[in-house]
């Protein structure tokens, strides 16, 4: 028995955040993670007939995502853009829990907290994490000291942590 298109969409919708969460942990640059998720879901769609209904959809999706991430790392390694070596990558990948039933709630809470930030704070987060711009470059772009950029990022992360912890209760 094969997975129908409707069944695939239902499973992907239910498990999207867990697969995306896996990708973002291994590739924290938002733009790259988004591209990798697109490639992963596209490949999952193309290979949906290979998935056995009743087995672990998230594990299947994460396996496909893993190979997409490895392909990306291979490409960036040639361009000397790899952030950490293979040994560290394996340690990080193996430390990610196989499933977190609370990840959907956590991500939604974090999204809600992000909407409460001041526009300047959100802009700083976008530059650093969504676009993956180096702190030195942010400092130059915004014409503020390097120390101030680090301070602001730490302050914003603290605000988000407090907000998430408060709203999850």
mmCIF file of C-alpha atoms in Angstrom:
data_model
loop_
_atom_site.group_PDB
_atom_site.id
_atom_site.type_symbol
_atom_site.label_atom_id
_atom_site.label_comp_id
_atom_site.label_asym_id
_atom_site.label_seq_id
_atom_site.Cartn_x
_atom_site.Cartn_y
_atom_site.Cartn_z
ATOM 1 C CA UNK A 1 0.000 0.000 0.000
ATOM 2 C CA UNK A 2 1.280 3.456 -0.919
ATOM 3 C CA UNK A 3 0.773 6.870 0.601
ATOM 4 C CA UNK A 4 -1.823 8.927 -1.287
ATOM 5 C CA UNK A 5 -1.280 12.613 -1.959
ATOM 6 C CA UNK A 6 -3.918 13.577 0.620
ATOM 7 C CA UNK A 7 -2.401 11.280 3.256
ATOM 8 C CA UNK A 8 1.039 12.724 2.551
ATOM 9 C CA UNK A 9 -0.197 16.306 2.966
ATOM 10 C CA UNK A 10 -1.933 15.386 6.235
ATOM 11 C CA UNK A 11 1.209 13.724 7.644
ATOM 12 C CA UNK A 12 3.455 16.558 6.476
ATOM 13 C CA UNK A 13 1.164 19.166 8.012
ATOM 14 C CA UNK A 14 1.084 17.303 11.332
ATOM 15 C CA UNK A 15 4.862 16.774 11.419
ATOM 16 C CA UNK A 16 6.275 19.783 9.565
ATOM 17 C CA UNK A 17 7.595 21.558 12.674
ATOM 18 C CA UNK A 18 9.461 18.486 13.928
ATOM 19 C CA UNK A 19 11.242 18.014 10.599
ATOM 20 C CA UNK A 20 11.948 21.730 10.271
ATOM 21 C CA UNK A 21 13.154 21.860 13.885
ATOM 22 C CA UNK A 22 15.660 19.119 13.069
ATOM 23 C CA UNK A 23 16.954 21.091 10.079
ATOM 24 C CA UNK A 24 17.219 24.395 11.929
ATOM 25 C CA UNK A 25 19.229 22.760 14.714
ATOM 26 C CA UNK A 26 21.788 21.540 12.189
ATOM 27 C CA UNK A 27 21.681 24.601 9.942
ATOM 28 C CA UNK A 28 20.794 27.633 12.076
ATOM 29 C CA UNK A 29 20.833 30.180 9.248
ATOM 30 C CA UNK A 30 17.127 30.775 8.626
ATOM 31 C CA UNK A 31 17.364 31.323 4.848
ATOM 32 C CA UNK A 32 19.426 28.162 4.323
ATOM 33 C CA UNK A 33 17.173 26.136 6.637
ATOM 34 C CA UNK A 34 14.099 27.314 4.700
ATOM 35 C CA UNK A 35 15.700 26.237 1.405
ATOM 36 C CA UNK A 36 16.680 22.876 2.879
ATOM 37 C CA UNK A 37 13.138 22.342 4.177
ATOM 38 C CA UNK A 38 11.763 23.118 0.710
ATOM 39 C CA UNK A 39 14.157 20.622 -0.857
ATOM 40 C CA UNK A 40 13.324 18.041 1.804
ATOM 41 C CA UNK A 41 9.559 18.311 1.367
ATOM 42 C CA UNK A 42 9.947 18.240 -2.408
ATOM 43 C CA UNK A 43 11.978 15.043 -2.216
ATOM 44 C CA UNK A 44 9.527 13.561 0.282
ATOM 45 C CA UNK A 45 6.695 14.287 -2.145
ATOM 46 C CA UNK A 46 8.594 12.698 -5.042
ATOM 47 C CA UNK A 47 9.358 9.624 -2.930
ATOM 48 C CA UNK A 48 6.035 9.382 -1.088
ATOM 49 C CA UNK A 49 5.291 6.004 -2.669
ATOM 50 C CA UNK A 50 8.409 4.622 -0.944
ATOM 51 C CA UNK A 51 7.059 5.546 2.496
ATOM 52 C CA UNK A 52 5.293 2.718 4.302
ATOM 53 C CA UNK A 53 2.118 3.959 6.018
ATOM 54 C CA UNK A 54 2.143 3.195 9.718
ATOM 55 C CA UNK A 55 5.899 3.696 10.074
ATOM 56 C CA UNK A 56 7.583 6.786 11.515
ATOM 57 C CA UNK A 57 6.953 9.695 9.125
ATOM 58 C CA UNK A 58 9.176 12.095 11.096
ATOM 59 C CA UNK A 59 12.120 9.674 11.050
ATOM 60 C CA UNK A 60 11.684 9.248 7.290
ATOM 61 C CA UNK A 61 11.547 13.012 6.772
ATOM 62 C CA UNK A 62 14.546 13.589 9.019
ATOM 63 C CA UNK A 63 16.558 11.017 7.076
ATOM 64 C CA UNK A 64 15.831 12.830 3.830
ATOM 65 C CA UNK A 65 16.619 16.157 5.518
ATOM 66 C CA UNK A 66 19.907 14.742 6.817
ATOM 67 C CA UNK A 67 21.050 13.928 3.278
ATOM 68 C CA UNK A 68 19.952 17.350 2.025
ATOM 69 C CA UNK A 69 21.972 18.976 4.810
ATOM 70 C CA UNK A 70 24.978 16.792 4.013
ATOM 71 C CA UNK A 71 24.747 17.770 0.327
ATOM 72 C CA UNK A 72 24.617 21.427 1.328
ATOM 73 C CA UNK A 73 27.602 20.991 3.661
ATOM 74 C CA UNK A 74 29.542 19.290 0.879
ATOM 75 C CA UNK A 75 28.820 22.200 -1.468
ATOM 76 C CA UNK A 76 29.717 24.846 1.102
ATOM 77 C CA UNK A 77 32.843 22.971 2.154
ATOM 78 C CA UNK A 78 34.181 23.461 -1.363
ATOM 79 C CA UNK A 79 33.475 27.178 -0.940
ATOM 80 C CA UNK A 80 35.101 27.097 2.538
ATOM 81 C CA UNK A 81 31.861 28.144 4.249
ATOM 82 C CA UNK A 82 31.392 25.145 6.576
ATOM 83 C CA UNK A 83 30.866 26.345 10.135
ATOM 84 C CA UNK A 84 32.014 23.223 12.014
ATOM 85 C CA UNK A 85 33.801 19.977 11.165
ATOM 86 C CA UNK A 86 32.203 16.588 10.485
ATOM 87 C CA UNK A 87 32.930 15.190 13.954
ATOM 88 C CA UNK A 88 31.166 18.065 15.691
ATOM 89 C CA UNK A 89 28.320 17.892 13.169
ATOM 90 C CA UNK A 90 27.782 14.188 13.990
ATOM 91 C CA UNK A 91 27.772 14.916 17.736
ATOM 92 C CA UNK A 92 25.159 17.642 17.285
ATOM 93 C CA UNK A 93 23.043 15.500 14.945
ATOM 94 C CA UNK A 94 23.063 12.559 17.358
ATOM 95 C CA UNK A 95 22.129 14.760 20.309
ATOM 96 C CA UNK A 96 18.857 15.907 18.717
ATOM 97 C CA UNK A 97 15.960 13.974 20.257
ATOM 98 C CA UNK A 98 14.040 11.797 17.816
ATOM 99 C CA UNK A 99 10.741 13.492 18.573
ATOM 100 C CA UNK A 100 9.539 16.233 20.838
ATOM 101 C CA UNK A 101 5.759 16.344 21.267
ATOM 102 C CA UNK A 102 6.045 19.853 22.707
ATOM 103 C CA UNK A 103 8.048 21.350 19.824
ATOM 104 C CA UNK A 104 4.946 22.585 17.978
ATOM 105 C CA UNK A 105 3.749 24.409 21.085
ATOM 106 C CA UNK A 106 7.214 25.806 21.779
ATOM 107 C CA UNK A 107 7.616 27.106 18.221
ATOM 108 C CA UNK A 108 4.197 28.749 18.298
ATOM 109 C CA UNK A 109 4.991 30.346 21.654
ATOM 110 C CA UNK A 110 8.307 31.615 20.291
ATOM 111 C CA UNK A 111 6.555 33.055 17.221
ATOM 112 C CA UNK A 112 4.099 34.867 19.484
ATOM 113 C CA UNK A 113 6.958 36.265 21.551
ATOM 114 C CA UNK A 114 8.739 37.468 18.407
ATOM 115 C CA UNK A 115 5.683 39.538 17.469
ATOM 116 C CA UNK A 116 6.021 41.422 20.775
ATOM 117 C CA UNK A 117 9.559 42.638 20.080
ATOM 118 C CA UNK A 118 10.355 46.215 19.109
ATOM 119 C CA UNK A 119 11.026 46.629 15.394
ATOM 120 C CA UNK A 120 14.730 47.418 15.993
ATOM 121 C CA UNK A 121 15.151 44.238 18.011
ATOM 122 C CA UNK A 122 13.391 42.169 15.380
ATOM 123 C CA UNK A 123 15.567 43.730 12.676
ATOM 124 C CA UNK A 124 18.704 42.745 14.587
ATOM 125 C CA UNK A 125 17.468 39.154 14.957
ATOM 126 C CA UNK A 126 16.610 38.987 11.262
ATOM 127 C CA UNK A 127 20.059 40.188 10.261
ATOM 128 C CA UNK A 128 21.861 37.763 12.558
ATOM 129 C CA UNK A 129 19.731 34.619 12.448
ATOM 130 C CA UNK A 130 17.438 34.755 9.438
ATOM 131 C CA UNK A 131 20.016 36.165 7.036
ATOM 132 C CA UNK A 132 23.065 34.740 8.807
ATOM 133 C CA UNK A 133 25.031 37.996 8.703
ATOM 134 C CA UNK A 134 28.188 38.036 10.822
ATOM 135 C CA UNK A 135 28.188 40.220 13.933
ATOM 136 C CA UNK A 136 31.092 42.287 12.549
ATOM 137 C CA UNK A 137 29.078 43.065 9.425
ATOM 138 C CA UNK A 138 25.977 43.932 11.459
ATOM 139 C CA UNK A 139 28.087 46.323 13.517
ATOM 140 C CA UNK A 140 29.271 48.082 10.371
ATOM 141 C CA UNK A 141 25.836 48.053 8.733
ATOM 142 C CA UNK A 142 24.045 49.526 11.749
ATOM 143 C CA UNK A 143 26.969 51.754 12.726
ATOM 144 C CA UNK A 144 27.072 50.505 16.310
ATOM 145 C CA UNK A 145 29.937 48.944 18.237
ATOM 146 C CA UNK A 146 30.612 45.232 18.081
ATOM 147 C CA UNK A 147 30.186 45.057 21.829
ATOM 148 C CA UNK A 148 26.772 46.726 21.547
ATOM 149 C CA UNK A 149 25.633 44.197 18.922
ATOM 150 C CA UNK A 150 26.561 41.315 21.235
ATOM 151 C CA UNK A 151 24.897 43.063 24.165
ATOM 152 C CA UNK A 152 21.688 43.692 22.201
ATOM 153 C CA UNK A 153 21.528 40.095 20.931
ATOM 154 C CA UNK A 154 21.984 38.742 24.465
ATOM 155 C CA UNK A 155 19.327 41.137 25.786
ATOM 156 C CA UNK A 156 16.834 40.112 23.082
ATOM 157 C CA UNK A 157 17.523 36.411 23.654
ATOM 158 C CA UNK A 158 16.911 36.958 27.368
ATOM 159 C CA UNK A 159 13.604 38.686 26.636
ATOM 160 C CA UNK A 160 12.529 35.838 24.367
ATOM 161 C CA UNK A 161 13.506 33.220 26.947
ATOM 162 C CA UNK A 162 11.493 34.974 29.665
ATOM 163 C CA UNK A 163 8.519 35.359 27.307
ATOM 164 C CA UNK A 164 8.554 31.713 26.202
ATOM 165 C CA UNK A 165 8.913 30.392 29.741
ATOM 166 C CA UNK A 166 6.062 32.631 30.956
ATOM 167 C CA UNK A 167 3.718 31.824 28.066
ATOM 168 C CA UNK A 168 4.336 28.052 28.119
ATOM 169 C CA UNK A 169 2.913 27.789 31.638
#
